[in-house]
PDB file of C-alpha atoms and ligand atoms in Angstrom:
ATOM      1  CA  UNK A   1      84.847  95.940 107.388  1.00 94.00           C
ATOM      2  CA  UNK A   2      88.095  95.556 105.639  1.00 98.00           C
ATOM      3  CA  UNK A   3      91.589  96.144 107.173  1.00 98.00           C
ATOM      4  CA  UNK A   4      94.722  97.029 105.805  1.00 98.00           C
ATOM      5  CA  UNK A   5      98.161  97.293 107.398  1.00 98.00           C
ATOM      6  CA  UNK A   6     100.895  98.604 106.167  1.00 98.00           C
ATOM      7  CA  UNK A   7     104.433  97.976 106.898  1.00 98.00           C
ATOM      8  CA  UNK A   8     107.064 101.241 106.996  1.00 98.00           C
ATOM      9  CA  UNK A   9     110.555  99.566 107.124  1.00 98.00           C
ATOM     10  CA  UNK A  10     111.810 102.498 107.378  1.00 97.00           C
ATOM     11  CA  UNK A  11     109.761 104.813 108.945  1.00 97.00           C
ATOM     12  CA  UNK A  12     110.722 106.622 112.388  1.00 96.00           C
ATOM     13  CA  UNK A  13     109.275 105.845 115.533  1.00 97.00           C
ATOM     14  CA  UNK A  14     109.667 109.305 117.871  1.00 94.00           C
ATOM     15  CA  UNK A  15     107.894 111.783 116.174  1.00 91.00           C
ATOM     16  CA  UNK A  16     110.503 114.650 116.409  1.00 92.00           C
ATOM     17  CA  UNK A  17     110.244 115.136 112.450  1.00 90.00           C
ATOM     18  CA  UNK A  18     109.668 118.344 111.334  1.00 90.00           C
ATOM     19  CA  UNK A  19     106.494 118.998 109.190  1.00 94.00           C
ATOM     20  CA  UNK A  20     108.018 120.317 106.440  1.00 91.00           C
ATOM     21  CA  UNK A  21     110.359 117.507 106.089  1.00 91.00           C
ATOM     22  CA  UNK A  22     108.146 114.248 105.410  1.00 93.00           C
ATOM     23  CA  UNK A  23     110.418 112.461 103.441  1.00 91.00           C
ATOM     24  CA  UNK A  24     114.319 111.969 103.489  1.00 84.00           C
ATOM     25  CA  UNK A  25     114.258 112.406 107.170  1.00 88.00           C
ATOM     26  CA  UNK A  26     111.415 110.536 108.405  1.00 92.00           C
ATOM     27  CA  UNK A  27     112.320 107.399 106.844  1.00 94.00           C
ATOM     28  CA  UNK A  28     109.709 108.562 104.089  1.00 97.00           C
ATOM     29  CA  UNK A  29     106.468 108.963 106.387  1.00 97.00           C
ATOM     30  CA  UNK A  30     104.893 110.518 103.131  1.00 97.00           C
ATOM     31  CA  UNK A  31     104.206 107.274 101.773  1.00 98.00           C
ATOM     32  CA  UNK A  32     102.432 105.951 105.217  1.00 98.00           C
ATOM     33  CA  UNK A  33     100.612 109.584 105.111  1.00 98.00           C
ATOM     34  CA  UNK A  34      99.294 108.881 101.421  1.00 98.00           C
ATOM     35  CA  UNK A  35      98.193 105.560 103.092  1.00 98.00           C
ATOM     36  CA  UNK A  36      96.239 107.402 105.333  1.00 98.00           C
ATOM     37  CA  UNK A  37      94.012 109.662 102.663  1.00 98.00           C
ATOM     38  CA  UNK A  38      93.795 106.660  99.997  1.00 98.00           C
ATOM     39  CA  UNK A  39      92.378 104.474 103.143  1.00 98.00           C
ATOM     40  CA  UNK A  40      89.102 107.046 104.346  1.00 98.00           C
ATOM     41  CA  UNK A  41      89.136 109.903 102.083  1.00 98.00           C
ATOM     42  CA  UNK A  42      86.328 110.317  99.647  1.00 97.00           C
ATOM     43  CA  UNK A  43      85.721 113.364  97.919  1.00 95.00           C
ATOM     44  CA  UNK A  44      83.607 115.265 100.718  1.00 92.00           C
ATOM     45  CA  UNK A  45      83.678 112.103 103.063  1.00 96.00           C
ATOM     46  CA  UNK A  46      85.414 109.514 104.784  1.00 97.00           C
ATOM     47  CA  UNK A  47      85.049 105.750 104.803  1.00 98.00           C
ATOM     48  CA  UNK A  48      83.840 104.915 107.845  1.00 98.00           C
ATOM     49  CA  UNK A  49      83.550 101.240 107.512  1.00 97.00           C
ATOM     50  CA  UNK A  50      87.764 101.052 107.035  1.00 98.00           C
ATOM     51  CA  UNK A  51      90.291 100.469 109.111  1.00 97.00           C
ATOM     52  CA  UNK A  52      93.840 100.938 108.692  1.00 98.00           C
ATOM     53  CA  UNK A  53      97.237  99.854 110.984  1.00 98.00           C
ATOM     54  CA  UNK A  54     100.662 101.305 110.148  1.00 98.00           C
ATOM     55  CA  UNK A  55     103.873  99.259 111.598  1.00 98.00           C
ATOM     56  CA  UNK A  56     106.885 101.887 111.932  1.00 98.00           C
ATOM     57  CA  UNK A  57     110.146 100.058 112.335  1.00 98.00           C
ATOM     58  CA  UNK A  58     112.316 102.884 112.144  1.00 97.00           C
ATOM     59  CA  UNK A  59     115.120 104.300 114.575  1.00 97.00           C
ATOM     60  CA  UNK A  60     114.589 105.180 117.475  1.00 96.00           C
ATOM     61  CA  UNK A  61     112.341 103.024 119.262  1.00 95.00           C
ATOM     62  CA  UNK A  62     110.874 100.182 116.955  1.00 97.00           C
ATOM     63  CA  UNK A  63     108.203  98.884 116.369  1.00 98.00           C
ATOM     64  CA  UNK A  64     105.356 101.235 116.929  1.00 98.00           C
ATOM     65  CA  UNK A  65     101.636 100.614 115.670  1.00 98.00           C
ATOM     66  CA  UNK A  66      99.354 103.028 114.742  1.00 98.00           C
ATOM     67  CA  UNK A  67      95.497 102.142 114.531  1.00 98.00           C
ATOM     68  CA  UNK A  68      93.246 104.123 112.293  1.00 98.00           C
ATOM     69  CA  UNK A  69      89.731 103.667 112.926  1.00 98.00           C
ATOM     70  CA  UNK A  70      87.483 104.829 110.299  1.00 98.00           C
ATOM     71  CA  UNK A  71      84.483 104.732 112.555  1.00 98.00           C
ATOM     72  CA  UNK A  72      86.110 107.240 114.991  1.00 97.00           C
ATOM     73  CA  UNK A  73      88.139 109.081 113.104  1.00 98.00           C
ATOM     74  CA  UNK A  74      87.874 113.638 113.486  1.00 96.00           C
ATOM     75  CA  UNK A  75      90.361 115.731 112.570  1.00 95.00           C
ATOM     76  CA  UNK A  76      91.343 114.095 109.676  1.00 96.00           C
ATOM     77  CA  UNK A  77      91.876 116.167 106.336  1.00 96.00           C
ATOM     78  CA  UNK A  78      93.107 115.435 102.790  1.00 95.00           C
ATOM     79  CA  UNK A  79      96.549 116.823 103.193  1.00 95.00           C
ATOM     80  CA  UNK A  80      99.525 115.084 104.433  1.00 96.00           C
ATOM     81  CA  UNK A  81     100.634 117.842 106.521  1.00 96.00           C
ATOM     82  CA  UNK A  82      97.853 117.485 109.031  1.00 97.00           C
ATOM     83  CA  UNK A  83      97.874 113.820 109.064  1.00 98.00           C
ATOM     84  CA  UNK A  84     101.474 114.126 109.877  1.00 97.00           C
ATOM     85  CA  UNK A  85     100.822 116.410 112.864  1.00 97.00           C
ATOM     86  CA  UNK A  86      97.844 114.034 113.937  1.00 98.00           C
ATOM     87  CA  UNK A  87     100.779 110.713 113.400  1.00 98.00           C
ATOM     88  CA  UNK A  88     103.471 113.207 115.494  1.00 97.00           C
ATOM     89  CA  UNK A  89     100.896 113.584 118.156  1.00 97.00           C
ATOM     90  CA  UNK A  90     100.590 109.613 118.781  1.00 98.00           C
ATOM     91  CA  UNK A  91     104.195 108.990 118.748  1.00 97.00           C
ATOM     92  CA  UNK A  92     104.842 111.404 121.030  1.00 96.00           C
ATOM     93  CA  UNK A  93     102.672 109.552 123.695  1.00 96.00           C
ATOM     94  CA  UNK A  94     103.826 107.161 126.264  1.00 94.00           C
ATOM     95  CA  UNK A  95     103.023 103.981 125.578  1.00 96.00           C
ATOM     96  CA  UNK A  96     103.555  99.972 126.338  1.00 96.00           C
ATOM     97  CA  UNK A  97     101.989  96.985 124.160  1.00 96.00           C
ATOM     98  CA  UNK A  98      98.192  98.167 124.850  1.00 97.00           C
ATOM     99  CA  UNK A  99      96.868 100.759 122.345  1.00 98.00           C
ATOM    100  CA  UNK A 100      97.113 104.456 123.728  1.00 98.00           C
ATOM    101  CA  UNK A 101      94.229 106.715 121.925  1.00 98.00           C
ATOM    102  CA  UNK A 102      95.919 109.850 120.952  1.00 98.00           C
ATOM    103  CA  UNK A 103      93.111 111.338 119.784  1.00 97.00           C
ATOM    104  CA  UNK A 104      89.696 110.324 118.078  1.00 98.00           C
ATOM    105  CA  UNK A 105      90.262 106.990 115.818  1.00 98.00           C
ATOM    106  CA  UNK A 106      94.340 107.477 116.066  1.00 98.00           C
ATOM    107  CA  UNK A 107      95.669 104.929 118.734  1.00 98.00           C
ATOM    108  CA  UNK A 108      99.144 103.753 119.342  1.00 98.00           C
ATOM    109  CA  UNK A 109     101.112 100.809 120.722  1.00 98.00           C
ATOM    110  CA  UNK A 110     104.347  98.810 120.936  1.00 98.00           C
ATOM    111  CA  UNK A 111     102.945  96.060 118.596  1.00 98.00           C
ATOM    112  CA  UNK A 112     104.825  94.372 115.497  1.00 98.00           C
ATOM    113  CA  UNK A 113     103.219  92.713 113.229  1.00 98.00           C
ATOM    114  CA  UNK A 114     102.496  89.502 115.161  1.00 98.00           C
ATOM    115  CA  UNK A 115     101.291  91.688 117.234  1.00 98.00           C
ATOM    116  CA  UNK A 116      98.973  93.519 114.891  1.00 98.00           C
ATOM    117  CA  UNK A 117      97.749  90.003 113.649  1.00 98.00           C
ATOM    118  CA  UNK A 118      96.573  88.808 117.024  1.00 97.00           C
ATOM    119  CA  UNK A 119      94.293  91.447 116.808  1.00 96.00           C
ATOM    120  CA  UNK A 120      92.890  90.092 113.381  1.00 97.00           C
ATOM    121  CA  UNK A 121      92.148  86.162 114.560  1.00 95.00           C
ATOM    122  CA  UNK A 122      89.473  84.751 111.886  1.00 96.00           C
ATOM    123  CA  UNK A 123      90.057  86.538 109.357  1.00 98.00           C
ATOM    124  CA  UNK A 124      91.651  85.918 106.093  1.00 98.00           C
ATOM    125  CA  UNK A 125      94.941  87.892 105.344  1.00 98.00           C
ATOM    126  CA  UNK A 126      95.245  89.159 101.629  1.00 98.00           C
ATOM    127  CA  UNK A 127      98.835  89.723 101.017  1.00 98.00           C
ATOM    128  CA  UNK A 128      99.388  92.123  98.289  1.00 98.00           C
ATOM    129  CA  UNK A 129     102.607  91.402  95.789  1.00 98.00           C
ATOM    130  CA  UNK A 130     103.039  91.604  92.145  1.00 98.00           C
ATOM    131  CA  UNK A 131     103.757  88.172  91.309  1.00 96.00           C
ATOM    132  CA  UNK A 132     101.095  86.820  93.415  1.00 97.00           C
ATOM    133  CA  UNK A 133      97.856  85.845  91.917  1.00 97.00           C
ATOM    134  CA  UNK A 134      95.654  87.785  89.444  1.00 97.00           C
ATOM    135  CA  UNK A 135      93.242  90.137  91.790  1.00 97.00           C
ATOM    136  CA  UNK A 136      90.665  88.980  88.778  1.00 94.00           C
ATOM    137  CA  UNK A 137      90.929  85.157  90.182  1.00 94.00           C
ATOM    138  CA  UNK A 138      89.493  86.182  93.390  1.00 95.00           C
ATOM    139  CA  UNK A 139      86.304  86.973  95.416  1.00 95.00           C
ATOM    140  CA  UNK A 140      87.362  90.033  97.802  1.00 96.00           C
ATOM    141  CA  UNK A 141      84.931  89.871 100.757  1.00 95.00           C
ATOM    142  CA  UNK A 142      84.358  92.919 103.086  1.00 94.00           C
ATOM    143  CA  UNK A 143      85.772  91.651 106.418  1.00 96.00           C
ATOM    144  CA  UNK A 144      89.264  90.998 104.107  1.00 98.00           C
ATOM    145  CA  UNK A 145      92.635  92.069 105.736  1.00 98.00           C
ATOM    146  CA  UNK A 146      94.966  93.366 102.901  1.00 98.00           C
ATOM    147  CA  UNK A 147      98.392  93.603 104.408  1.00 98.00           C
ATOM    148  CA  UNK A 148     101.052  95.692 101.899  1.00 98.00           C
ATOM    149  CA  UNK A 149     104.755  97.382 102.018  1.00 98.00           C
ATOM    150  CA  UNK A 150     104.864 101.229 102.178  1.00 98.00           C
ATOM    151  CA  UNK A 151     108.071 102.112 100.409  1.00 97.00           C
ATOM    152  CA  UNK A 152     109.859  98.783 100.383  1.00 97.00           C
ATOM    153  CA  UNK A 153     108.797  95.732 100.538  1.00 98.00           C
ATOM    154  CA  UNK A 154     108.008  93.480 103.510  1.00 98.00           C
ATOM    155  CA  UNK A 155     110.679  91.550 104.618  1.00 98.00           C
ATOM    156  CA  UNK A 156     110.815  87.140 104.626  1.00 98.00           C
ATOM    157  CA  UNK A 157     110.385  87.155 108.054  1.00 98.00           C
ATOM    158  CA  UNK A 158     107.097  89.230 107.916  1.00 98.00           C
ATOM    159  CA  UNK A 159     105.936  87.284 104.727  1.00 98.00           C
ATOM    160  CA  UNK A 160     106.942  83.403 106.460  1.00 98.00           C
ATOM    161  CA  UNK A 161     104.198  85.187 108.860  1.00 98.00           C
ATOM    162  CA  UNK A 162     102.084  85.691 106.688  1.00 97.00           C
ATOM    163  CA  UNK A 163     101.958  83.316 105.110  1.00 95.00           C
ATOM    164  CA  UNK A 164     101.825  80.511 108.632  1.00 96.00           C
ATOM    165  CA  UNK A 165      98.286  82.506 108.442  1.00 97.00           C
ATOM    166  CA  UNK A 166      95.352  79.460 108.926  1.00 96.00           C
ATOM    167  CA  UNK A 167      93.799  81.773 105.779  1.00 97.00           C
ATOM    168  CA  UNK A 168      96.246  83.597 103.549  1.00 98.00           C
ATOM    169  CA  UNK A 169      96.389  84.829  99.722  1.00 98.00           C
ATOM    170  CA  UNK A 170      99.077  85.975  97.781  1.00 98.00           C
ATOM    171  CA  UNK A 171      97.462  88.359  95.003  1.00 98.00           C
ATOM    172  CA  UNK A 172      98.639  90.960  92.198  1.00 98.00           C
ATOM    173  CA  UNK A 173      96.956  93.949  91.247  1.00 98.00           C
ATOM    174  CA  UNK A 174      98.971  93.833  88.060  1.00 97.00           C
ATOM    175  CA  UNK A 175     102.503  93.071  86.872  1.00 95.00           C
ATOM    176  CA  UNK A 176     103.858  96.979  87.475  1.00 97.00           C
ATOM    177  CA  UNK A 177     104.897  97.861  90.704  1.00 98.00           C
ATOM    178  CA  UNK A 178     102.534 100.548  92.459  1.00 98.00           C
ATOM    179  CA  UNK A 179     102.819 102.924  95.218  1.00 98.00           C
ATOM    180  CA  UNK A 180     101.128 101.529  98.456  1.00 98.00           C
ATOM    181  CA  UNK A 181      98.387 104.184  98.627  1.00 98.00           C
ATOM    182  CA  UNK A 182      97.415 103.327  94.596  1.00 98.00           C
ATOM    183  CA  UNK A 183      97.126  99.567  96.060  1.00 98.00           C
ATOM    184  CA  UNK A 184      94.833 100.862  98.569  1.00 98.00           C
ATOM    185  CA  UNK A 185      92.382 102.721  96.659  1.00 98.00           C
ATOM    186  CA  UNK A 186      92.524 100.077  93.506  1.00 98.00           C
ATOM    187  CA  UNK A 187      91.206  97.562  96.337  1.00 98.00           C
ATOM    188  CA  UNK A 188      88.724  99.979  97.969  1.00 98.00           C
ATOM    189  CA  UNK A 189      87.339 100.626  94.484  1.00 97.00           C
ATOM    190  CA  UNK A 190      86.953  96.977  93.754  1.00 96.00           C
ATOM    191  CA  UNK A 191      84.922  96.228  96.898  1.00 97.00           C
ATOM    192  CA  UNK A 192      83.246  99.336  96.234  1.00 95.00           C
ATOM    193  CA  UNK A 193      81.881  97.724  92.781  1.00 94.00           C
ATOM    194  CA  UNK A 194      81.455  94.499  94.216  1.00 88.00           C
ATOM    195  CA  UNK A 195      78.463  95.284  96.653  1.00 65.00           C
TER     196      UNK A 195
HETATM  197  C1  LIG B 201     106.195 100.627  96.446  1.00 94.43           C
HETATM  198  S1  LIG B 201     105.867  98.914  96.583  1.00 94.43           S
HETATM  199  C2  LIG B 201     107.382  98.314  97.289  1.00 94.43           C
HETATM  200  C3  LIG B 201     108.542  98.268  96.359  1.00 94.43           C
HETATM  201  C4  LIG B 201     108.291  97.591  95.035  1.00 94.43           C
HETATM  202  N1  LIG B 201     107.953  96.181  95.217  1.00 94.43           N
HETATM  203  C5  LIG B 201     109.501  97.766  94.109  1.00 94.43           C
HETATM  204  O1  LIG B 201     110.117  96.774  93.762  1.00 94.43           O
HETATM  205  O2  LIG B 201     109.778  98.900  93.756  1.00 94.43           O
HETATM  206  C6  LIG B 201     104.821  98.849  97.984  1.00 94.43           C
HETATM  207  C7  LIG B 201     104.005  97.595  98.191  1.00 94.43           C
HETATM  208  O3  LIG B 201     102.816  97.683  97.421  1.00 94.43           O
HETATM  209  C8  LIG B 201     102.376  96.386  97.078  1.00 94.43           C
HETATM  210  N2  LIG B 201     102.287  96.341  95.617  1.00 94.43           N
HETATM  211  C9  LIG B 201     102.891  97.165  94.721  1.00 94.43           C
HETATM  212  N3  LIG B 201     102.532  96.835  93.477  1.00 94.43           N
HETATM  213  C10 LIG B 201     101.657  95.798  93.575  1.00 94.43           C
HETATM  214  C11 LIG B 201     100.931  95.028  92.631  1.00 94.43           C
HETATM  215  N4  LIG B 201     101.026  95.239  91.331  1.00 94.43           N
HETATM  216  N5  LIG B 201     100.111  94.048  93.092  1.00 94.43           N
HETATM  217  C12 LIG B 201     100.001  93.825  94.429  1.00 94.43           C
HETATM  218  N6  LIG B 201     100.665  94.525  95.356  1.00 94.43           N
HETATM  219  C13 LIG B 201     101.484  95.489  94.947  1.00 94.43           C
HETATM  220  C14 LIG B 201     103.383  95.389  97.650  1.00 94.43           C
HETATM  221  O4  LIG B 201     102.921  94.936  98.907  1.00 94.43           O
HETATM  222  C15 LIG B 201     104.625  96.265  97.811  1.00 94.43           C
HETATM  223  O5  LIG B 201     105.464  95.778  98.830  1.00 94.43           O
END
C-alpha cells in the first residue's frame, strides 16, 4: 500500500480556524485539505489501499500528525469544507505521542517527522523534488512512501532526514513546480498504470 506524508510548515496545530477561512489564517490548511481528496477520492469511490500522514508545524502547539487511513476511512467527501471539519475535530482532541482516533481512519498524535518515519521502518522513502531524478528512471512499487511539501518546501533538516533513510530517492515529476495534491494524484495515476 503506498504512503504519502506531507509536510505543512505552516499549518496550525489547534483547530480553532473557522471553516470559511481555510487559507490566510490557517497557515493555508487548503493545500493539506486538497491533499486529502487527491490521496482517496475517485470519482464515486475512495482508495482504500492509501494511506496518507499530514505533519502540522504551525503555532500553537507543534508538531501534530494526522493519520489518514484509507482502509477505515467514513465520512469523508470531495469538498474541503468537510474534510476541514473532520481535520478540526482531531485537533481538537487531547493527545500525547500515541495516535488518538478521532473518528473512523482520522487519528492524531504529537509525532514529527522522525516520528512519522519510525512508523514506516522497511520501507523505501520516495522524496518528491523537482530537481531530483526523472520519475521515468524509476520503478514505483506499491508499498512506496512518497514524502512531499504542502505549500513550501521541506526544510534541510527534514530532507538530511530523509535522506539518512537506509532506502531513499530523490525524484522529479517534471521541471515545473506543482501543487502538492497534483504530485499526489500524478503518482497515484502512475501506480495505477503500472499494475
Ligand atoms: C508547492 S511545492 C513547494 C514550493 C515549490 N517548490 C516552489 O518553489 O514554489 C510542494 C511540494 O511538491 C513537491 N513538488 C512540486 N513540484 C514537483 C515536481 N515537479 N517533482 C517532484 N516533486 C514536486 C515538492 O515536494 C514540493 O516541496
Amino acid at each position: 500500500m503506498p504512503s504519502f506524508v506531507v509536510v505543512g510548515q505552516k499549518v496550525g496545530t489547534d483547530g480553532k480556524y473557522s471553516l470559511n477561512d481555510l487559507t490566510g489564517s490557517t497557515g493555508r490548511l487548503d493545500v493539506l485539505l486538497r491533499c486529502v481528496n487527491s490521496a482517496f477520492m475517485l470519482s464515486n469511490d475512495i482508495r482504500r489501499n492509501v494511506d496518507l500522514y499530514l505533519l502540522l508545524l504551525g503555532e500553537p502547539d507543534p508538531p501534530k500528525s494526522l493519520h489518514f487511513s484509507g482502509m477505515d476511512l467514513k465520512y469523508l467527501n470531495p469538498d474541503e469544507r468537510s474534510t476541514a471539519a473532520l481535520v478540526k475535530n482531531a485537533l481538537m482532541k487531547k493527545i500525547g505521542a500515541e495516535w488518538v482516533k478521532s473518528t473512523p481512519g482520522i487519528s492524531v498524535a504529537k509525532k514529527d517527522l522522525a516520528g512519522i518515519l519510525a512508523e514506516l521502518e522497511g520501507r523505501r522513502l520516495i522524496y518528491l523534488k523537482e530537481e531530483g531524478a526523472s520519475i521515468s528512471d524509476i520503478y514505483l512499487k506499491e508499498n512506496d512512501v512518497f514524502v512531499l511539501g504542502g505549500k513550501e518546501d521541506l526544510s534541510p533538516e527534514e530532507e538530511a532526514l530523509i535522506q539518512a533513510w537506509p532506502e531513499t530517492k530523490k525524484i522529479s515529476l517534471g521541471p515545473r513546480s506543482l501543487h502538492a495534491d497534483h504530485c499526489i494524484t500524478a503518482v497515484l495515476n502512475r501506480l495505477d498504470c503500472s499494475t
